[in-house]
Structure formats: structure tokens, C-alpha cells
Coordinates of C-alpha atoms and ligand atoms in Angstrom, one line a residue:
Chain D
M1 CA 111.2 73.3 94.6
K2 CA 114.8 72.9 95.5
A3 CA 114.9 76.7 95.9
F4 CA 112.1 76.7 98.2
L5 CA 113.5 73.9 100.4
K6 CA 116.8 75.8 100.7
K7 CA 114.8 78.7 101.7
E8 CA 113.0 76.7 104.4
W9 CA 116.3 75.4 105.7
M10 CA 117.7 78.9 105.9
E11 CA 114.5 80.1 107.5
G12 CA 114.9 77.3 110.2
L13 CA 118.5 78.2 111.0
R14 CA 118.3 81.9 110.8
T15 CA 115.1 82.4 112.8
G16 CA 116.7 80.0 115.3
R17 CA 113.9 77.7 115.3
T18 CA 115.9 74.6 114.2
G19 CA 118.5 75.5 116.9
I20 CA 115.8 75.6 119.6
L21 CA 114.3 72.3 118.5
L22 CA 117.7 70.6 118.3
L23 CA 118.5 71.8 121.9
L24 CA 115.1 70.5 123.1
F25 CA 115.3 67.2 121.5
A26 CA 118.8 66.6 122.7
L27 CA 117.8 67.6 126.1
F28 CA 114.8 65.1 126.0
G29 CA 117.4 62.4 124.8
I30 CA 119.7 63.1 127.8
M31 CA 116.7 63.5 130.2
N32 CA 115.4 60.0 129.8
P33 CA 118.5 58.0 131.0
A34 CA 119.3 60.7 133.4
I35 CA 116.0 60.3 135.2
A36 CA 116.4 56.7 135.3
K37 CA 119.8 57.1 136.7
L38 CA 118.8 59.5 139.3
T39 CA 115.7 57.7 140.5
P40 CA 117.4 55.2 142.8
W41 CA 119.4 57.9 144.3
L42 CA 116.4 60.1 144.8
I43 CA 114.5 57.4 146.6
E44 CA 117.4 56.5 148.8
T45 CA 117.8 60.1 150.0
M46 CA 114.2 60.3 150.6
S47 CA 113.7 56.9 152.2
E48 CA 114.7 58.3 155.7
S49 CA 112.0 60.8 155.7
F50 CA 109.6 58.3 154.2
A51 CA 110.6 55.9 156.9
S52 CA 109.8 58.4 159.5
A53 CA 106.4 58.9 157.9
G54 CA 105.9 55.1 158.2
I55 CA 106.5 54.3 154.5
V56 CA 108.7 51.6 153.7
T57 CA 110.7 51.7 150.6
T58 CA 112.5 48.9 148.9
A59 CA 115.5 49.4 146.9
V60 CA 114.7 49.9 143.4
T61 CA 116.7 48.6 140.5
V62 CA 116.6 50.5 137.2
D63 CA 117.6 49.2 133.9
A64 CA 117.2 50.2 130.2
M65 CA 113.5 49.4 130.3
F66 CA 113.0 52.1 132.8
S67 CA 114.8 54.6 130.7
W68 CA 112.8 53.7 127.6
M69 CA 109.6 54.1 129.6
Q70 CA 110.8 57.7 130.3
F71 CA 111.4 58.1 126.6
Y72 CA 107.8 57.3 125.7
K73 CA 106.6 59.4 128.5
N74 CA 108.4 62.4 127.3
A75 CA 107.9 61.9 123.5
P76 CA 104.4 63.4 123.5
M77 CA 105.9 66.6 125.1
A78 CA 108.6 66.7 122.5
L79 CA 106.1 66.2 119.7
L80 CA 103.8 69.0 121.1
L81 CA 106.6 71.3 121.2
F82 CA 107.6 70.5 117.6
L83 CA 104.0 71.0 116.4
L84 CA 103.8 74.3 118.5
L85 CA 107.0 75.7 116.8
S86 CA 106.0 74.4 113.3
S87 CA 102.3 75.5 113.4
G88 CA 103.2 78.8 111.8
S89 CA 105.2 77.5 108.8
F90 CA 102.3 78.4 106.5
T91 CA 100.3 80.8 108.3
A92 CA 103.1 83.2 109.3
E93 CA 103.6 83.5 105.5
Y94 CA 100.0 84.2 104.8
Q95 CA 99.9 86.9 107.5
K96 CA 103.1 88.7 106.3
G97 CA 102.3 88.2 102.6
T98 CA 105.7 86.8 101.8
L99 CA 104.3 84.1 99.6
I100 CA 102.9 86.7 97.2
P101 CA 106.0 87.6 95.3
T102 CA 107.0 84.0 95.0
V103 CA 103.5 82.9 93.8
A104 CA 103.4 86.0 91.4
K105 CA 106.5 84.6 89.7
G106 CA 104.6 81.6 88.6
L107 CA 106.0 78.9 91.0
P108 CA 103.3 76.2 91.0
R109 CA 101.7 76.2 94.4
W110 CA 102.0 72.5 94.9
K111 CA 105.8 72.9 94.9
I112 CA 105.5 75.2 97.8
L113 CA 103.4 72.8 99.6
A114 CA 105.6 69.9 98.8
A115 CA 108.8 71.7 100.0
K116 CA 107.2 72.7 103.2
A117 CA 105.7 69.2 103.9
L118 CA 109.2 67.6 103.0
A119 CA 111.1 70.1 105.2
L120 CA 108.8 69.6 108.0
S121 CA 108.9 65.7 107.9
A122 CA 112.7 65.8 107.4
L123 CA 113.2 68.0 110.5
W124 CA 110.9 65.8 112.6
T125 CA 112.6 62.6 111.4
A126 CA 116.1 64.1 112.2
L127 CA 115.1 65.4 115.6
Y128 CA 113.2 62.4 116.7
F129 CA 116.0 59.9 115.8
L130 CA 118.6 62.3 117.4
C131 CA 116.6 62.0 120.6
Y132 CA 116.3 58.3 120.2
G133 CA 119.9 57.9 119.3
I134 CA 121.0 59.7 122.5
T135 CA 118.8 57.7 124.8
Y136 CA 119.9 54.5 123.0
G137 CA 123.6 55.4 123.5
Y138 CA 123.3 56.2 127.2
N139 CA 121.1 53.1 127.7
A140 CA 123.7 51.0 126.1
Y141 CA 126.5 52.5 128.2
F142 CA 124.7 52.2 131.6
W143 CA 122.7 49.1 131.1
D144 CA 121.8 46.8 128.4
N145 CA 119.4 47.6 125.6
H146 CA 118.6 43.9 124.9
I147 CA 116.1 43.6 127.6
A148 CA 113.8 45.6 125.4
A149 CA 112.3 43.9 122.4
H150 CA 111.5 45.5 118.9
L151 CA 113.3 48.8 119.9
L152 CA 113.6 50.3 116.4
F153 CA 110.1 49.1 115.4
A154 CA 108.5 50.7 118.4
A155 CA 110.4 53.9 117.8
A156 CA 109.3 53.9 114.1
C157 CA 105.6 53.6 115.3
Y158 CA 105.9 56.7 117.3
W159 CA 107.8 58.4 114.5
M160 CA 104.9 57.6 112.1
F161 CA 102.4 59.1 114.6
G162 CA 104.5 62.3 114.3
I163 CA 104.3 62.1 110.6
W164 CA 100.6 61.6 110.7
L165 CA 100.2 64.7 112.8
L166 CA 102.4 66.7 110.5
A167 CA 100.1 65.7 107.5
L168 CA 97.2 67.0 109.6
L169 CA 99.1 70.2 110.3
V170 CA 99.7 70.7 106.6
L171 CA 96.1 70.2 105.7
F172 CA 94.8 72.5 108.4
S173 CA 97.5 75.2 107.4
T174 CA 96.0 75.1 104.0
L175 CA 92.5 75.8 105.5
A176 CA 93.2 78.1 108.4
K177 CA 94.4 81.7 108.4
T178 CA 96.4 81.8 111.8
S179 CA 98.5 79.3 113.6
S180 CA 96.1 79.1 116.5
Q181 CA 93.4 77.9 114.1
V182 CA 95.9 75.2 112.9
L183 CA 96.6 74.0 116.4
L184 CA 92.9 74.2 117.3
G185 CA 92.3 72.0 114.3
I186 CA 94.9 69.4 115.3
G187 CA 93.6 69.5 119.0
A188 CA 90.0 68.8 117.7
A189 CA 91.3 65.9 115.6
A190 CA 93.1 64.5 118.6
I191 CA 90.0 64.8 120.8
A192 CA 87.9 63.0 118.1
L193 CA 90.5 60.2 118.1
Y194 CA 90.4 59.8 121.8
A195 CA 86.6 59.7 121.7
L196 CA 86.7 57.0 119.1
S197 CA 89.3 55.0 120.9
V198 CA 86.8 54.4 123.7
F199 CA 85.6 51.6 121.5
P200 CA 88.0 48.6 121.7
K201 CA 87.5 47.8 118.0
C202 CA 88.5 51.2 116.9
S203 CA 91.4 51.7 119.3
K204 CA 93.1 48.7 117.7
I205 CA 93.6 50.5 114.4
L206 CA 93.6 54.1 115.3
P207 CA 96.9 56.1 115.0
L208 CA 96.7 56.8 118.8
K209 CA 97.7 53.0 119.2
L210 CA 101.2 54.0 117.8
M211 CA 101.9 56.0 120.9
D212 CA 101.3 53.0 123.0
A213 CA 104.8 51.4 122.3
M214 CA 105.8 50.0 125.8
P215 CA 103.9 46.8 125.3
L216 CA 106.2 46.1 122.3
L217 CA 109.4 46.6 124.3
Q218 CA 108.1 44.4 127.0
S219 CA 107.1 41.7 124.5
L220 CA 103.4 42.0 125.6
A221 CA 102.6 42.7 122.0
S222 CA 103.8 41.7 118.7
P223 CA 104.6 44.0 115.8
Q224 CA 101.6 42.6 113.9
D225 CA 99.3 44.3 116.2
Y226 CA 100.7 47.7 114.9
Y227 CA 100.5 47.0 111.2
A228 CA 96.9 48.1 110.9
P229 CA 97.3 51.4 112.8
M230 CA 100.5 52.0 110.7
A231 CA 98.8 51.4 107.5
L232 CA 95.8 53.5 108.5
S233 CA 98.0 56.4 109.5
G234 CA 100.2 56.2 106.4
I235 CA 97.0 56.2 104.1
T236 CA 95.2 59.0 106.0
A237 CA 98.5 61.1 105.9
L238 CA 98.7 60.7 102.3
L239 CA 95.1 61.5 101.9
C240 CA 95.6 64.7 103.9
I241 CA 98.4 65.9 101.7
A242 CA 96.4 65.0 98.6
L243 CA 93.5 67.0 99.8
S244 CA 95.7 69.9 100.9
I245 CA 96.9 70.5 97.4
P246 CA 93.6 71.6 95.8
C247 CA 92.8 73.6 99.1
F248 CA 96.2 75.4 98.7
N249 CA 95.7 76.1 95.0
R250 CA 92.5 77.9 95.8
K251 CA 93.9 79.6 99.1
Y252 CA 93.6 83.4 99.5
L253 CA 97.1 84.4 100.2
Chain H
M1 CA 99.7 92.1 70.4
E2 CA 97.8 92.7 73.6
M3 CA 99.8 91.5 76.7
L4 CA 96.9 92.0 79.1
T5 CA 93.2 92.1 78.3
F6 CA 90.8 92.9 81.1
S7 CA 87.3 92.4 79.8
H8 CA 83.9 93.2 81.6
V9 CA 85.3 92.3 84.9
E10 CA 83.1 92.4 87.9
K11 CA 84.4 92.2 91.5
H12 CA 82.4 92.7 94.7
F13 CA 83.5 92.1 98.4
G14 CA 80.1 91.2 100.0
E15 CA 77.8 93.9 99.3
K16 CA 80.4 96.3 98.3
K17 CA 80.9 96.5 94.4
V18 CA 84.5 97.4 93.7
L19 CA 84.7 96.8 89.9
Q20 CA 81.8 96.7 87.6
D21 CA 82.2 96.0 83.9
A22 CA 85.7 97.2 83.9
S23 CA 87.5 96.8 80.5
F24 CA 91.0 97.9 79.3
S25 CA 93.9 96.4 77.6
V26 CA 97.6 96.8 77.6
P27 CA 99.6 96.2 74.4
E28 CA 103.2 95.1 74.3
H29 CA 105.9 97.7 74.8
T30 CA 103.6 100.1 76.4
I31 CA 103.5 101.9 79.7
F32 CA 100.1 101.9 81.1
G33 CA 99.2 104.3 83.8
F34 CA 96.4 103.2 86.2
I35 CA 94.7 106.1 88.0
G36 CA 91.9 106.4 90.5
K37 CA 91.1 107.7 93.9
N38 CA 91.9 105.8 97.1
G39 CA 89.7 102.7 97.2
A40 CA 88.9 102.9 93.4
G41 CA 90.0 99.4 93.0
K42 CA 93.4 99.6 91.5
T43 CA 95.1 97.1 93.8
T44 CA 92.1 94.8 93.5
A45 CA 92.3 94.9 89.7
M46 CA 96.0 93.9 89.8
K47 CA 95.3 91.1 92.3
L48 CA 92.7 89.7 90.0
I49 CA 95.4 89.7 87.2
L50 CA 97.6 87.7 89.4
G51 CA 94.9 85.2 90.4
L52 CA 95.2 86.3 94.0
L53 CA 91.5 87.2 94.0
A54 CA 88.6 85.6 92.0
C55 CA 86.6 87.6 89.5
D56 CA 82.8 87.4 89.9
S57 CA 82.4 87.7 86.1
G58 CA 84.3 88.7 83.0
E59 CA 87.6 87.4 81.7
I60 CA 91.3 88.4 82.1
L61 CA 93.8 87.3 79.5
V62 CA 97.6 87.6 80.0
N63 CA 99.6 87.0 76.9
G64 CA 96.5 85.4 75.4
F65 CA 96.0 82.8 78.3
P66 CA 93.1 83.1 80.6
V67 CA 93.8 83.8 84.2
R68 CA 92.2 81.5 86.8
Y69 CA 91.9 82.2 90.5
G70 CA 94.6 80.6 92.7
N71 CA 97.4 78.6 91.1
T72 CA 97.5 80.2 87.6
R73 CA 100.1 79.5 84.9
T74 CA 99.9 83.0 83.5
N75 CA 101.9 84.3 86.4
R76 CA 105.0 83.0 84.5
F77 CA 104.8 86.1 82.3
I78 CA 104.3 88.5 85.2
G79 CA 106.6 90.5 87.5
Y80 CA 104.8 92.0 90.3
L81 CA 105.6 94.7 92.8
P82 CA 103.0 94.6 95.6
D83 CA 101.8 97.9 97.2
V84 CA 103.4 97.0 100.6
P85 CA 106.1 94.5 99.6
E86 CA 107.2 92.0 102.2
F87 CA 110.2 89.6 101.9
Y88 CA 111.8 87.1 104.0
P89 CA 113.4 89.3 106.7
Y90 CA 116.3 86.8 107.5
M91 CA 117.7 86.9 103.9
T92 CA 120.1 89.5 102.4
P93 CA 119.0 91.2 99.2
T94 CA 121.3 89.2 97.2
E95 CA 120.1 86.0 98.7
Y96 CA 116.6 87.0 98.1
L97 CA 117.2 87.7 94.4
H98 CA 119.1 84.4 94.1
F99 CA 116.1 82.7 95.6
C100 CA 113.9 84.5 93.0
G101 CA 116.2 83.3 90.2
E102 CA 116.1 79.7 91.4
V103 CA 112.4 79.7 91.7
A104 CA 112.1 80.9 88.2
G105 CA 114.6 78.0 87.2
M106 CA 117.5 80.3 86.2
P107 CA 121.0 78.8 86.1
A108 CA 123.0 79.8 89.1
K109 CA 125.6 81.7 87.1
E110 CA 123.1 83.9 85.3
C111 CA 121.4 84.4 88.7
K112 CA 124.4 85.9 90.2
A113 CA 125.1 88.2 87.4
R114 CA 121.4 89.4 87.1
A115 CA 121.2 89.9 90.9
K116 CA 124.3 92.1 90.9
E117 CA 123.1 94.1 87.8
L118 CA 119.7 94.6 89.4
L119 CA 120.9 95.6 92.9
R120 CA 123.1 98.2 91.2
L121 CA 120.1 99.3 89.1
V122 CA 117.8 100.0 92.2
G123 CA 120.7 101.4 94.3
L124 CA 121.1 98.6 96.9
E125 CA 124.4 97.3 95.8
K126 CA 126.0 98.3 99.0
E127 CA 123.4 96.9 101.4
R128 CA 125.0 93.9 103.1
G129 CA 122.5 93.6 106.0
R130 CA 119.5 91.4 106.1
I131 CA 116.1 92.7 104.8
K132 CA 114.9 92.8 108.4
G133 CA 116.3 96.3 108.9
F134 CA 115.1 97.6 105.7
S135 CA 113.0 100.8 105.3
R136 CA 110.0 100.9 103.4
G137 CA 111.7 102.7 100.5
M138 CA 114.5 100.2 100.5
K139 CA 111.9 97.2 100.5
Q140 CA 110.2 99.1 97.6
R141 CA 113.6 99.2 95.7
L142 CA 114.2 95.5 96.3
G143 CA 110.6 94.9 95.2
I144 CA 111.4 96.4 91.8
A145 CA 114.4 94.3 91.6
Q146 CA 112.6 91.1 92.2
A147 CA 109.8 92.1 89.8
L148 CA 112.3 92.8 87.0
F149 CA 114.4 89.7 87.8
G150 CA 112.8 87.2 85.4
R151 CA 112.5 89.7 82.6
P152 CA 108.8 89.4 82.6
K153 CA 106.6 90.1 79.6
L154 CA 104.1 92.1 81.9
L155 CA 105.3 94.2 84.7
I156 CA 102.8 95.1 87.3
C157 CA 103.7 97.8 89.8
D158 CA 101.3 98.8 92.5
E159 CA 102.3 102.5 93.6
P160 CA 106.0 101.9 92.9
T161 CA 107.0 105.4 93.9
S162 CA 104.9 105.6 97.2
A163 CA 107.9 105.3 99.5
L164 CA 110.8 106.6 97.4
D165 CA 112.8 109.6 97.9
P166 CA 112.8 112.4 95.0
A167 CA 115.9 110.9 93.4
G168 CA 114.6 107.4 93.7
R169 CA 111.3 108.4 92.1
K170 CA 113.1 109.8 89.2
E171 CA 115.4 106.7 88.9
L172 CA 112.2 104.5 89.1
L173 CA 110.7 106.3 86.2
D174 CA 113.7 105.8 84.2
I175 CA 113.7 102.1 85.1
L176 CA 110.1 101.7 84.0
A177 CA 110.8 103.7 80.7
A178 CA 113.7 101.2 80.0
A179 CA 111.6 98.3 81.0
K180 CA 109.3 99.1 78.1
E181 CA 111.8 97.7 75.7
Q182 CA 111.0 94.2 76.8
S183 CA 107.7 94.3 78.7
A184 CA 104.3 95.9 78.9
V185 CA 104.1 97.9 82.1
L186 CA 101.0 98.4 84.1
F187 CA 101.4 100.7 87.1
S188 CA 99.2 102.6 89.5
T189 CA 100.1 105.9 90.9
H190 CA 98.7 108.9 92.6
I191 CA 101.3 111.2 91.1
L192 CA 99.9 112.4 87.8
S193 CA 102.8 114.3 86.6
D194 CA 104.8 110.8 86.7
V195 CA 102.0 109.6 84.4
E196 CA 102.3 112.5 82.0
H197 CA 106.1 111.9 81.9
I198 CA 106.3 108.3 81.0
C199 CA 102.9 106.8 80.1
D200 CA 101.7 105.9 76.6
K201 CA 98.2 104.9 77.8
V202 CA 96.2 105.8 80.6
A203 CA 93.0 104.5 82.4
F204 CA 91.0 106.3 85.0
L205 CA 89.1 104.0 87.4
H206 CA 86.1 105.5 88.9
E207 CA 83.2 103.9 90.8
G208 CA 84.1 100.5 89.4
R209 CA 84.3 101.4 85.8
V210 CA 87.1 102.5 83.5
A211 CA 85.8 106.2 83.1
L212 CA 88.6 107.2 80.7
H213 CA 90.8 105.0 78.8
G214 CA 93.2 105.6 75.9
S215 CA 96.5 107.2 74.8
L216 CA 97.7 110.2 76.6
E217 CA 97.3 112.5 73.7
K218 CA 93.7 111.3 73.2
I219 CA 93.0 112.1 76.8
R220 CA 94.6 115.5 76.8
R221 CA 92.6 116.4 73.7
L222 CA 89.5 115.9 75.6
R223 CA 90.1 119.1 77.2
K224 CA 91.7 121.2 74.7
S225 CA 90.3 124.5 75.9
T226 CA 93.1 126.5 77.7
S227 CA 91.8 129.2 80.2
M228 CA 93.2 132.4 81.5
E229 CA 93.7 133.0 85.1
I230 CA 93.8 136.7 86.3
E231 CA 94.8 137.8 89.7
M232 CA 94.3 141.3 90.7
E233 CA 96.3 143.2 93.3
R234 CA 93.2 144.3 95.2
P235 CA 90.1 142.2 95.8
E236 CA 87.9 145.3 95.1
D237 CA 89.1 145.5 91.6
A238 CA 88.3 141.8 91.1
K239 CA 84.7 142.7 92.1
T240 CA 84.6 145.6 89.6
L241 CA 85.8 143.4 86.9
L242 CA 83.3 140.7 87.8
A243 CA 80.5 143.2 87.6
A244 CA 81.8 144.5 84.2
F245 CA 82.2 141.0 82.8
P246 CA 79.7 138.5 84.3
Y247 CA 81.2 135.6 82.4
L248 CA 84.3 135.7 84.4
Q249 CA 84.4 133.0 87.0
Q250 CA 85.4 133.8 90.6
K251 CA 87.8 131.0 91.6
G252 CA 86.5 129.5 94.7
R253 CA 88.3 126.3 94.4
T254 CA 91.8 126.7 93.4
H255 CA 93.0 124.1 90.9
L256 CA 96.0 122.1 91.8
Q257 CA 99.3 123.3 90.5
Q258 CA 100.9 120.8 88.3
E259 CA 103.7 120.3 90.7
G260 CA 101.9 121.1 93.8
T261 CA 101.0 118.5 96.3
G262 CA 97.7 118.5 98.0
M263 CA 99.2 120.3 101.0
A264 CA 100.7 123.1 99.1
S265 CA 97.5 123.8 97.1
G266 CA 95.5 123.9 100.3
L267 CA 97.9 126.4 101.4
S268 CA 97.5 128.7 98.3
M269 CA 93.8 128.4 98.6
Q270 CA 93.9 129.7 102.1
C271 CA 96.0 132.7 100.9
G272 CA 93.5 133.4 98.2
W273 CA 90.6 133.5 100.7
Q274 CA 92.7 135.8 103.1
K275 CA 93.2 138.2 100.3
G276 CA 89.6 138.4 99.8
N277 CA 89.9 136.2 96.6
A278 CA 91.3 138.3 93.8
H279 CA 91.4 135.4 91.5
L280 CA 89.4 135.3 88.3
L281 CA 89.2 132.7 85.5
L282 CA 88.5 133.4 82.1
E283 CA 87.4 130.2 80.2
D284 CA 86.8 131.8 76.8
T285 CA 90.2 133.3 75.9
A286 CA 88.9 134.9 72.7
R287 CA 87.5 137.7 75.0
L288 CA 90.8 138.4 76.5
P289 CA 91.3 141.7 74.6
E290 CA 88.1 143.1 75.7
I291 CA 89.2 142.5 79.4
L292 CA 92.7 143.9 78.7
H293 CA 91.1 147.0 77.2
F294 CA 88.9 147.5 80.3
L295 CA 91.8 147.0 82.6
A296 CA 93.9 149.6 80.7
G297 CA 91.1 152.0 80.7
Q298 CA 90.5 151.8 84.3
E299 CA 94.1 151.5 85.2
L300 CA 93.6 148.6 87.4
P301 CA 96.7 146.9 88.7
I302 CA 97.2 143.3 87.9
Q303 CA 99.2 141.0 90.1
R304 CA 99.5 138.1 87.7
M305 CA 98.0 136.8 84.5
E306 CA 98.5 133.2 83.4
R307 CA 97.6 131.0 80.7
K308 CA 96.5 127.7 82.1
E309 CA 97.0 124.4 80.2
P310 CA 94.6 121.7 81.2
T311 CA 96.4 119.3 83.4
L312 CA 95.6 115.6 84.2
E313 CA 94.8 116.8 87.6
D314 CA 92.0 118.9 86.2
L315 CA 90.9 116.0 84.3
F316 CA 91.0 113.7 87.3
L317 CA 89.1 116.2 89.5
E318 CA 86.6 116.4 86.6
V319 CA 86.2 112.7 86.3
I320 CA 85.7 112.2 90.0
A321 CA 83.3 115.0 90.4
K322 CA 81.0 113.4 87.8
Ligands
LIG401 N1 90.0 91.6 101.0 C1 89.1 92.6 100.9 N2 87.9 92.4 101.6 C2 87.0 93.4 101.6 N3 87.1 94.5 100.9 C3 88.2 94.8 100.3 C4 89.3 93.8 100.2 N4 90.3 94.3 99.5 C5 89.8 95.5 99.1 N5 88.6 95.7 99.5 C6 87.8 96.9 99.3 O1 87.9 97.2 97.9 C7 87.9 98.6 97.5 C8 89.1 98.9 96.6 O2 90.3 98.7 97.2 P1 91.8 98.9 96.5 O3 92.8 98.4 97.5 O4 91.7 98.0 95.3 O5 91.8 100.3 96.2 P2 93.0 101.2 95.5 O6 92.4 101.8 94.2 O7 94.3 100.2 95.4 O8 93.2 102.3 96.6 P3 94.7 103.0 97.0 O9 94.8 104.2 96.0 O10 94.4 103.5 98.3 O11 95.7 102.0 96.9 C9 88.2 99.3 98.9 O12 86.9 99.9 99.2 C10 88.3 98.2 99.9 O13 87.7 98.6 101.1
LIG402 MG1 96.2 100.2 96.2

């Protein structure tokens, strides 16, 4: 399994996938405070033309909260990019047949699955907290992070949502033949979730709630409200991985 | 002891029956040649042995353990060279072999030594580049190296020489012959002279069944009768001869020469027809003096007279014609 982890790491580096993701996540990290910093200036320069159009603008003050708002607005984009670039982790190997020599050497298949799942979640964790760290640093430098409550917990909620999606990705990868089928599966699962979250009772515990982190920062919600969706995500993620092992064992490579 | 037993295996893809009641076995320290025309099911049979496909019925044993579809423990004993091998393009051959060793749980030091040894064996020791730029033949060479890496008890090679140059083909046959010391070797090929050179046992796969199965000598003995081929200088003479000895056969279909490829034999057949077909075949060689006597009496010029040993090709053509 260590051998396969090493291979995954090398694959990420040498195909440039890790590099691209690193760049993107760093960019997102910088963008959040940058947008916050630029907004007042933008509004000021535009206020003249607004004034001539009859719109009165008041001077806006931005703070760390505004920057964190950008963070949670951009995070879905980052997550989507991450999923897009990772969706071929299994399927590319099925299509090229590169797993066949490895499996033919008697490496138990669950080790391949575990190595891939571990590599994906480690990469997501590293990239996500890099993005978080950059935003945090800039925010601390320009403003003050203390006006936002439960910063780390809120961030962990969103991270958990990413892990949950990754578990889905692994499961669909053991069922599907191509990466578009994997993405389709994840998309379908997301739509089903949105459909369910129409009911207030459900929306309180569904993993989607983890994306809604701003109320935490603004002290409009308490961490307790997030325990149920956290637990549900964790359990279903584990279930997905557990289910994917027998599927992968019988997968036609 | 039997390293591989393949008993009464059936496999179909939808309506199409690929294997029906196929049985054979490969003992230890044996090179087993697997022959059959395109689409006969050789690759399918190999994939069944590796658990990459599921049998519909029957049983496959590797080293005494049953093979299950999917994640099968029996693969520990096997080294496999796929028909079109694919490896991680971003690795160098040395890195790939290290990866193979680590997967098999080999200590790092031994890995390094073995990788070096095998790369030299397959003639890739000078390749520093990544696998990405490799030709098909180079990938096949690396494929041999990775199949041999863990010193498997059963080596399965699917058309190992299909992309190799003539020197590489000879080297590969030597490698397989040497591998016999530690493994049982199952390999499929379309080059029957290779089979005659190195195989101990042979199986012909035809229409989903093992049409012929046994040691090479036994199979050769099946067609003991040698025949005589007579080529006259002039086609008219061939006709005269044919009229005098009706048991002679006019050779419509030229048999493949032992070294001849399909192309070359096609060519010689064409020449035969152009010349008005002066080729005759005598199956019962006991009657040769009669004919020689006639030829001498009539002073008919002969172009060529040749004793024909039955080759595996003849046998192959005979099997698939059935
Ligand atoms: N995955 C598959 N799905 C459907 N049919 C298949 C599949 N794999 C193989 N077949 C069919 O099984 C038959 C046997 O194929 P196989 O590849 O085993 O032949 P082969 O003996 O290896 O031929 P060749 O000498 O060309 O390598 C073919 O008719 C092929 O069409
Ligand atoms: Mg084949």
C-alpha cells in the first residue's frame, strides 16, 4: 500500500495535477482578501457614474467578515475544480489498463482503493487548509479575525463536506467506467440532496448544511447545530468506502 | 505437480461462446505453448486464469488453489505480460520495476539489484527516459521484466514476441527457456516455429475447445507421414505425370514453408499459378521409385524434388480446417 501511495504522489506531481491544484487553491486563498480589499475602491471609482445615474452610494467599510464571506462563496468553485481534476483517478487507470499488471502481481485490491482514497483526502486536506491559511493570514494582516466566531470549526465543516464528496467519488469510481459517469453520479447525488433539503427537517441534518458556514462566523448559529450533519456525513462517507471495497473487488478492469 | 489446471471451463460473452469445455494443465518446469487462430480465446483464457474475467462454469486451479473472479489470492504466484502492456507513462523503467518490487513486498535493496539485472536482461538498461516515449516493442520488453520480477511460479505471456525485432524475439525465447528453471510458462503465439523451438507441451484451441493437447513429440507423431513434393520444369509434364499416376495430387494450395510468413507463402502460391502449376504432391512415398522410373524413361526434366516433413503449420491448418 505504501508503494501505491508513493505512486499516487508521483503521478500527481509528474502529470502536473498537484501543481495546478496548488496554484488554483493558492489563488483562491489570495483572491478572497483581495476582493475584499478592492471592493471599496471599486465602488468609489464607480460612484461618480452611479451618481450621474441617480444612484447614491454610501461608503462601504470592509472587514475580515467580508473576506470570509468571499471564502465561502469561492469554496464551492475550488471544490468543484478539485473533483473535476480527481474524477479520473480510477477511471483513467481502467481505460488504459495500467492496473492490470499491478493486480496480476497479487496486490489485494482493497489496498489500491485505500491508497487512492487516502491520497485524495490528504490532497484535499492540504489544499483546503492552504487556501484557508492564506486567507486567514491576509485577514489577520489587514483586519482582525476576531470578529468572526468559530472560524476553525466552520472551516472544518466545509472540509468535511469535501471529504464526504470524495467518498462518493470513490464509490462511483468503483461502479463507473468513465470519469464523466463518475461526475454524473456525484451530480445526481447533489441534486437529490438539494431536492431533499427543501424539507426543513431534512435540511438540518443533510451534509449540504455544512456548506452554510457563514451563520457560524456571525454567531447566528452554534456549533451544536452542525453536529448532526457532521455525524451523518462521516457515517455515510465511511459507508460509501465500505461499500466500494466489494464493488472494486468485483470490478472488471 | 500441476502448476495450472484448467478444467471444463466455459466462457461466453453474451450469445457468443468463446470457450466451451476447455481443459488442459501445465506442470511445473514446463513451457506450454498456446496456439489458436485470431479470436480463438487465448487472451480470454489467460484473463480467466488471472481472475480478470469470470468463468461461466468449470474450475481453474493455480498451484492447487482455486481462482476466483476479481480479487484473487492466486495472483501471488503469477507473473503476467498482457498482449498490449500499459504502464504508468510518467515513470522511468527503473522506477516502474521498483514499484513492482515494493508492491510484492520485496526489500528495497533486493529491488534495486533485481531491477538492474532484469533491465539488462531485456535490453533496456540504457533507457533513462520515461515510459511515455516507449515504442510497443520496448513496452513489451519492460513487460517481460515486470512479469519476471517477483520470480513467479507461473509465468503467463500473451503473444510476448508480437512487437519484437528478430534479435529481440530470439532473446525472448532464451529468456523463456531460462525461466523454465523456476517457473511454469504459459505463452500464446502465432509463430509456430517458436513453439517448436522451446515448448514442451502444446495446446491448440479451436472453436472453444482444446482440439489437441499434449507433448510436442506426441503431437508431431500424430502426423508421421512425410510426403514428397515434385516440381516439374514444364506444366505440361506435370499433366502427363498426373495422367499416368492419378494418385498424385496437384497442389492447389501451397503449404506454408516452415520459415515462411503468410505474405511469402502467398507470393509463392501466386508464382505457382503463373507457371501453370507444375507442383505435384506424393503422399505415399513408397511409390516414389515407380515415378522416378517413369520420369527417367520419358526424360522429363524436374525442377525440384523435396521431402516434406510435416510441420506444426500443417497440423494447425488441418485442425482449423476440421
Ligand atoms: N470483453 C469482451 N466482450 C465481448 N467479447 C469479447 C471480449 N473479450 C473478448 N471477446 C471475444 O472473445 C473472442 C476471443 O477473444 P480473444 O481475445 O480471447 O482471442 P485471442 O485468441 O486472444 O485472439 P488473438 O490471437 O487475436 O489475440 C473474440 O471473438 C472476441 O470478440
Ligand atoms: Mg489475444
